[in-house]
């Protein structure tokens, strides 16, 4: 009663504010376009509390709820092509194959592309159709490797902040759905191998075994990143086998070792994103093994990588333009190691993703060394 005995000004304020509250409620229960019209600000600037309110009220609206899975706002940009172009039912499968993070596909593709380029005759360009075919194969293989990893690590992923929203860890997909999707990916990979020669079919099939074994290594050894390097470098053999009937091991083995050292650099940096969570979950990694000496270890592996690539160029009789490109690649690797903030997850991810340019520099050097 005291409120109604106040001044006329207070009563007028009350009457004005009431319709505003009604308008706000309608905006929240409407779509994003209604909200932006009322407040005249982009939807992406909506405060977190308002977002939660909007989502709760939307569920109670008369529109049916889609049984799909949307990208977690805190980790993935709303502009991701997966969210913009794929139907809701397909998004968790795309996320399981990491199609929303295509940069890492290059780390699978570059060892294959290097060996394809270095296997051609001097003065000739590599087969563009073969490069494109291996590019598509890398997308399939990387997706299958991520699916296996998430199937085996779904209980561990729940304990790690960065991975707890993955489709299998969050429950967006069941293990059975993940397994059927894996079978589909393996069939695609075998279809890719059937486009190559018989030697490539054997090498490519054995490559799957290595990728399927990798997730177990973080439980068995303090050096799972070394096993990953051993696995990724298998692409060196596959790319060359697709071009030549016989493998030149004087060229391929130094390149194989270089890829192992390169993987130890970039995947140790990547593993530092989860170092604290891995310690709690009991997961092993070189980020934990190296500890405060990580940059010293990475400098050593980086030097070994560049030295092995120089030895590769020497044995392959590449012309002098190869070496300036290799020097630029060495500078890029040194920049990563010296500037990375291992305590900053976002910086670790940026340095990890930048390795696609390291691979591009080496590839450019091989092309120029062959054509010169």
Coordinates of C-alpha atoms in Angstrom, one line a residue:
X1 CA 0.0 0.0 0.0
X2 CA 2.9 2.4 0.7
X3 CA 3.9 2.2 -3.0
X4 CA 0.5 3.3 -4.2
X5 CA 0.4 6.2 -1.8
X6 CA 3.6 7.6 -3.3
X7 CA 3.9 10.5 -5.7
X8 CA 2.3 10.7 -9.1
X9 CA 5.7 10.7 -10.6
X10 CA 6.5 7.3 -9.1
X11 CA 3.2 5.9 -10.3
X12 CA 3.8 7.2 -13.8
X13 CA 7.3 5.5 -13.7
X14 CA 5.7 2.2 -12.7
X15 CA 3.1 2.4 -15.5
X16 CA 5.8 3.1 -18.1
X17 CA 8.2 0.4 -16.9
X18 CA 5.5 -2.3 -17.0
X19 CA 5.0 -2.4 -20.8
X20 CA 8.8 -2.4 -21.2
X21 CA 9.1 -5.6 -19.2
X22 CA 6.4 -7.1 -21.3
X23 CA 8.2 -6.2 -24.5
X24 CA 11.4 -7.6 -23.1
X25 CA 9.7 -10.9 -22.3
X26 CA 8.3 -11.1 -25.8
X27 CA 11.7 -10.4 -27.3
X28 CA 13.2 -13.2 -25.3
X29 CA 10.5 -15.7 -26.3
X30 CA 10.8 -14.7 -30.0
X31 CA 13.5 -15.3 -32.5
X32 CA 16.9 -13.5 -32.8
X33 CA 15.5 -11.0 -35.3
X34 CA 12.8 -9.9 -32.8
X35 CA 15.4 -9.4 -30.1
X36 CA 17.7 -7.3 -32.3
X37 CA 14.8 -5.1 -33.4
X38 CA 13.9 -4.3 -29.8
X39 CA 17.4 -3.6 -28.6
X40 CA 19.0 -2.5 -31.9
X41 CA 22.2 -4.5 -31.2
X42 CA 23.6 -7.6 -32.9
X43 CA 22.5 -11.0 -31.5
X44 CA 26.2 -11.9 -30.8
X45 CA 26.4 -9.2 -28.2
X46 CA 23.6 -10.7 -26.1
X47 CA 24.8 -11.0 -22.5
X48 CA 25.3 -14.6 -21.3
X49 CA 22.4 -14.4 -18.8
X50 CA 20.1 -13.3 -21.6
X51 CA 21.3 -16.1 -23.9
X52 CA 20.4 -18.7 -21.3
X53 CA 17.0 -17.1 -20.7
X54 CA 16.3 -17.0 -24.4
X55 CA 17.2 -20.6 -24.9
X56 CA 15.1 -21.7 -21.9
X57 CA 12.0 -19.8 -23.1
X58 CA 12.5 -20.9 -26.7
X59 CA 12.2 -24.6 -25.6
X60 CA 8.9 -23.8 -24.0
X61 CA 7.5 -22.2 -27.1
X62 CA 5.1 -23.8 -29.5
X63 CA 7.8 -24.7 -32.1
X64 CA 9.1 -28.3 -32.0
X65 CA 12.5 -28.9 -30.6
X66 CA 15.0 -30.2 -33.2
X67 CA 16.8 -33.3 -32.0
X68 CA 20.1 -32.1 -33.3
X69 CA 23.2 -30.7 -31.8
X70 CA 24.5 -27.1 -32.0
X71 CA 28.0 -25.9 -31.6
X72 CA 29.1 -25.0 -28.0
X73 CA 29.2 -21.2 -28.0
X74 CA 32.2 -21.0 -25.8
X75 CA 34.4 -22.9 -28.1
X76 CA 33.2 -22.5 -31.7
X77 CA 32.4 -19.5 -33.7
X78 CA 28.7 -19.2 -34.8
X79 CA 30.1 -18.4 -38.3
X80 CA 31.5 -22.0 -38.6
X81 CA 30.5 -23.6 -41.9
X82 CA 29.3 -26.7 -40.0
X83 CA 26.7 -24.6 -38.2
X84 CA 25.8 -22.5 -41.2
X85 CA 25.4 -25.2 -43.9
X86 CA 24.8 -28.6 -42.3
X87 CA 21.5 -29.8 -40.9
X88 CA 21.3 -30.2 -37.1
X89 CA 21.4 -34.0 -37.3
X90 CA 24.7 -34.0 -39.3
X91 CA 26.6 -31.5 -37.1
X92 CA 27.8 -33.9 -34.4
X93 CA 29.2 -36.3 -37.0
X94 CA 31.0 -33.4 -38.7
X95 CA 32.3 -32.3 -35.3
X96 CA 33.4 -35.9 -34.5
X97 CA 35.5 -35.8 -37.7
X98 CA 36.8 -32.3 -36.8
X99 CA 35.6 -30.9 -40.1
X100 CA 35.1 -27.6 -38.3
X101 CA 38.9 -27.5 -37.7
X102 CA 40.3 -28.1 -41.2
X103 CA 43.8 -26.6 -40.5
X104 CA 45.1 -29.8 -38.9
X105 CA 44.3 -31.8 -42.1
X106 CA 47.4 -30.3 -43.6
X107 CA 49.5 -32.0 -41.0
X108 CA 48.3 -35.3 -42.3
X109 CA 48.6 -34.3 -46.0
X110 CA 52.0 -32.6 -46.1
X111 CA 54.2 -35.7 -45.6
X112 CA 52.3 -37.4 -48.4
X113 CA 52.6 -34.3 -50.7
X114 CA 56.3 -33.9 -50.0
X115 CA 57.0 -37.5 -51.0
X116 CA 54.8 -37.3 -54.1
X117 CA 56.6 -34.1 -55.2
X118 CA 60.1 -35.5 -54.5
X119 CA 59.4 -38.7 -56.4
X120 CA 58.8 -37.1 -59.8
X121 CA 61.5 -36.8 -62.4
X122 CA 63.6 -33.6 -62.4
X123 CA 62.2 -30.7 -64.2
X124 CA 58.6 -32.1 -64.0
X125 CA 55.6 -31.0 -61.9
X126 CA 54.0 -33.5 -59.6
X127 CA 50.7 -35.1 -60.8
X128 CA 48.0 -32.6 -59.8
X129 CA 45.3 -35.3 -59.8
X130 CA 47.3 -37.4 -57.4
X131 CA 47.8 -34.4 -55.1
X132 CA 44.1 -33.7 -55.1
X133 CA 43.3 -37.3 -54.5
X134 CA 45.7 -37.4 -51.5
X135 CA 44.1 -34.2 -50.2
X136 CA 40.7 -35.8 -50.1
X137 CA 42.2 -39.0 -48.6
X138 CA 43.8 -36.9 -45.8
X139 CA 40.4 -35.5 -44.9
X140 CA 38.9 -39.0 -44.6
X141 CA 41.9 -40.4 -42.7
X142 CA 42.1 -37.5 -40.3
X143 CA 38.3 -37.9 -39.6
X144 CA 38.7 -41.6 -38.9
X145 CA 41.6 -41.0 -36.6
X146 CA 39.6 -38.4 -34.6
X147 CA 36.6 -40.8 -34.4
X148 CA 38.8 -43.6 -33.0
X149 CA 40.4 -41.2 -30.6
X150 CA 37.1 -39.9 -29.3
X151 CA 35.6 -43.4 -29.0
X152 CA 38.5 -44.6 -26.8
X153 CA 38.9 -41.4 -24.9
X154 CA 35.3 -40.4 -24.3
X155 CA 35.5 -40.9 -20.5
X156 CA 38.8 -39.0 -20.4
X157 CA 37.4 -36.2 -22.5
X158 CA 34.7 -35.6 -20.0
X159 CA 37.4 -34.6 -17.4
X160 CA 39.2 -32.2 -19.7
X161 CA 37.8 -28.7 -20.1
X162 CA 38.7 -28.3 -23.8
X163 CA 37.2 -31.7 -24.9
X164 CA 34.2 -32.2 -22.6
X165 CA 31.8 -30.8 -25.3
X166 CA 32.9 -33.3 -28.0
X167 CA 30.0 -35.3 -29.4
X168 CA 30.8 -38.6 -27.7
X169 CA 31.9 -37.1 -24.4
X170 CA 28.9 -34.8 -24.2
X171 CA 26.4 -37.5 -25.2
X172 CA 25.3 -35.9 -28.5
X173 CA 26.3 -39.2 -30.1
X174 CA 26.2 -42.7 -28.6
X175 CA 29.2 -45.0 -28.9
X176 CA 27.2 -47.1 -31.3
X177 CA 26.6 -44.2 -33.6
X178 CA 30.3 -43.3 -33.4
X179 CA 31.3 -46.8 -34.3
X180 CA 29.0 -47.0 -37.3
X181 CA 30.4 -43.6 -38.5
X182 CA 33.9 -45.0 -38.1
X183 CA 33.0 -48.0 -40.3
X184 CA 31.7 -45.6 -42.9
X185 CA 35.0 -43.6 -42.8
X186 CA 37.1 -46.8 -43.1
X187 CA 35.1 -47.8 -46.2
X188 CA 35.8 -44.4 -47.7
X189 CA 39.5 -44.8 -47.0
X190 CA 39.6 -48.2 -48.6
X191 CA 37.8 -46.7 -51.6
X192 CA 40.6 -44.1 -51.8
X193 CA 43.3 -46.8 -51.6
X194 CA 41.7 -48.7 -54.5
X195 CA 42.4 -45.8 -56.7
X196 CA 46.2 -46.4 -56.2
X197 CA 48.5 -49.3 -56.9
X198 CA 48.8 -52.6 -55.0
X199 CA 51.8 -51.5 -53.0
X200 CA 49.9 -48.4 -51.8
X201 CA 46.9 -50.6 -50.8
X202 CA 49.2 -52.5 -48.4
X203 CA 50.9 -49.4 -47.0
X204 CA 47.7 -47.5 -46.6
X205 CA 45.9 -50.4 -44.9
X206 CA 48.7 -50.7 -42.3
X207 CA 48.5 -47.0 -41.8
X208 CA 45.0 -47.4 -40.3
X209 CA 46.4 -49.8 -37.7
X210 CA 48.8 -47.2 -36.5
X211 CA 46.2 -44.5 -36.2
X212 CA 43.8 -46.8 -34.4
X213 CA 46.6 -47.6 -31.9
X214 CA 47.7 -44.1 -31.2
X215 CA 44.9 -43.2 -28.6
X216 CA 46.1 -46.1 -26.4
X217 CA 49.7 -44.7 -26.2
X218 CA 48.7 -41.9 -23.9
X219 CA 47.9 -44.6 -21.3
X220 CA 51.1 -46.7 -22.0
X221 CA 54.0 -44.4 -22.6
X222 CA 55.2 -40.9 -21.6
X223 CA 56.0 -40.3 -25.2
X224 CA 52.6 -40.6 -27.1
X225 CA 53.6 -37.7 -29.3
X226 CA 56.6 -39.7 -30.6
X227 CA 54.2 -42.5 -31.6
X228 CA 52.0 -39.9 -33.3
X229 CA 55.0 -38.7 -35.3
X230 CA 55.8 -42.3 -36.3
X231 CA 52.2 -42.7 -37.4
X232 CA 51.9 -39.4 -39.4
X233 CA 55.3 -40.0 -41.1
X234 CA 53.8 -43.2 -42.7
X235 CA 52.4 -40.8 -45.3
X236 CA 55.9 -40.4 -46.6
X237 CA 55.9 -44.0 -47.6
X238 CA 52.4 -44.0 -49.0
X239 CA 52.9 -40.9 -51.2
X240 CA 56.1 -42.3 -52.7
X241 CA 54.6 -45.8 -53.2
X242 CA 51.7 -44.3 -55.2
X243 CA 54.2 -42.8 -57.7
X244 CA 57.1 -45.2 -57.8
X245 CA 57.2 -49.0 -57.8
X246 CA 60.4 -49.0 -55.8
X247 CA 61.0 -46.8 -52.7
X248 CA 64.3 -44.8 -52.5
X249 CA 65.0 -45.2 -48.8
X250 CA 68.1 -42.9 -48.9
X251 CA 65.6 -40.1 -49.6
X252 CA 62.5 -41.3 -47.7
X253 CA 64.1 -42.4 -44.4
X254 CA 65.6 -38.9 -43.6
X255 CA 62.2 -37.4 -44.5
X256 CA 60.4 -40.0 -42.3
X257 CA 62.6 -39.1 -39.3
X258 CA 62.1 -35.3 -40.0
X259 CA 58.3 -35.8 -39.8
X260 CA 58.6 -37.6 -36.5
X261 CA 60.6 -34.7 -35.0
X262 CA 58.3 -32.1 -36.5
X263 CA 55.3 -33.9 -35.0
X264 CA 57.0 -33.9 -31.6
X265 CA 57.3 -30.2 -31.8
X266 CA 53.8 -29.3 -32.9
X267 CA 51.9 -31.9 -30.9
X268 CA 53.8 -31.2 -27.6
X269 CA 52.8 -27.5 -28.0
X270 CA 49.3 -28.7 -28.6
X271 CA 49.4 -31.0 -25.6
X272 CA 50.2 -28.0 -23.3
X273 CA 46.6 -26.9 -23.7
X274 CA 45.5 -29.8 -21.6
X275 CA 48.5 -30.3 -19.3
X276 CA 46.7 -29.6 -16.0
X277 CA 43.6 -31.6 -17.0
X278 CA 45.8 -34.5 -18.2
X279 CA 47.6 -34.6 -14.9
X280 CA 44.3 -34.9 -13.0
X281 CA 43.0 -37.5 -15.5
X282 CA 46.2 -39.6 -15.4
X283 CA 46.9 -39.1 -19.1
X284 CA 50.5 -39.1 -20.3
X285 CA 52.1 -36.7 -22.7
X286 CA 55.4 -35.1 -23.6
X287 CA 54.0 -31.8 -22.3
X288 CA 54.0 -33.4 -18.8
X289 CA 57.3 -35.4 -19.4
X290 CA 59.3 -32.3 -20.5
X291 CA 57.7 -30.0 -18.0
X292 CA 59.7 -26.7 -17.5
X293 CA 62.3 -28.0 -20.0
X294 CA 59.8 -28.2 -22.9
X295 CA 61.4 -25.4 -25.0
X296 CA 64.9 -27.0 -24.8
X297 CA 63.4 -30.4 -26.0
X298 CA 61.5 -28.7 -28.8
X299 CA 64.6 -26.8 -29.9
X300 CA 66.5 -30.1 -30.2
X301 CA 63.7 -31.8 -32.2
X302 CA 63.4 -28.8 -34.4
X303 CA 67.1 -28.8 -35.2
X304 CA 66.9 -32.6 -35.9
X305 CA 63.9 -32.0 -38.2
X306 CA 65.7 -29.3 -40.3
X307 CA 68.9 -31.3 -40.5
X308 CA 67.0 -34.4 -41.7
X309 CA 65.2 -32.4 -44.4
X310 CA 68.5 -30.9 -45.5
X311 CA 69.9 -34.5 -45.8
X312 CA 66.8 -35.5 -47.7
X313 CA 67.4 -32.7 -50.3
X314 CA 71.0 -33.6 -50.6
X315 CA 70.2 -37.3 -51.3
X316 CA 67.5 -36.4 -53.7
X317 CA 69.9 -34.0 -55.6
X318 CA 67.5 -31.1 -55.3
X319 CA 68.8 -27.8 -56.7
X320 CA 69.9 -24.9 -54.6
X321 CA 66.5 -23.1 -54.4
X322 CA 65.4 -25.8 -52.0
X323 CA 67.7 -24.6 -49.3
X324 CA 66.5 -21.0 -48.9
X325 CA 62.9 -22.4 -48.5
X326 CA 64.3 -24.8 -45.9
X327 CA 66.0 -21.9 -44.1
X328 CA 62.6 -20.0 -44.0
X329 CA 61.0 -23.2 -42.6
X330 CA 63.7 -23.3 -40.0
X331 CA 63.0 -19.7 -39.1
X332 CA 59.3 -20.5 -38.8
X333 CA 60.0 -23.4 -36.5
X334 CA 62.3 -21.4 -34.3
X335 CA 59.7 -18.6 -34.1
X336 CA 57.1 -21.1 -32.8
X337 CA 59.4 -22.5 -30.1
X338 CA 60.8 -19.2 -28.9
X339 CA 57.6 -17.2 -28.8
X340 CA 55.0 -19.7 -27.7
X341 CA 53.4 -19.1 -24.3
X342 CA 53.0 -22.6 -23.0
X343 CA 50.7 -21.3 -20.3
X344 CA 48.3 -19.7 -22.8
X345 CA 46.0 -22.2 -24.4
X346 CA 45.0 -19.9 -27.2
X347 CA 48.6 -19.2 -28.1
X348 CA 49.5 -22.9 -28.1
X349 CA 46.6 -23.5 -30.5
X350 CA 47.7 -20.6 -32.8
X351 CA 51.3 -22.0 -32.9
X352 CA 50.0 -25.5 -33.6
X353 CA 47.8 -24.3 -36.5
X354 CA 50.6 -22.3 -38.0
X355 CA 52.5 -25.5 -38.8
X356 CA 50.5 -25.7 -42.1
X357 CA 52.8 -22.9 -43.3
X358 CA 55.9 -24.8 -42.3
X359 CA 54.7 -27.7 -44.5
X360 CA 54.0 -25.2 -47.3
X361 CA 57.5 -23.8 -47.1
X362 CA 59.1 -27.2 -47.4
X363 CA 56.8 -28.2 -50.3
X364 CA 57.7 -24.9 -52.1
X365 CA 61.4 -25.7 -51.6
X366 CA 60.9 -29.2 -53.1
X367 CA 59.1 -27.9 -56.1
X368 CA 61.7 -25.2 -56.8
X369 CA 64.5 -27.7 -56.2
X370 CA 63.0 -30.1 -58.8
X371 CA 62.2 -27.5 -61.4
X372 CA 65.4 -25.5 -61.2

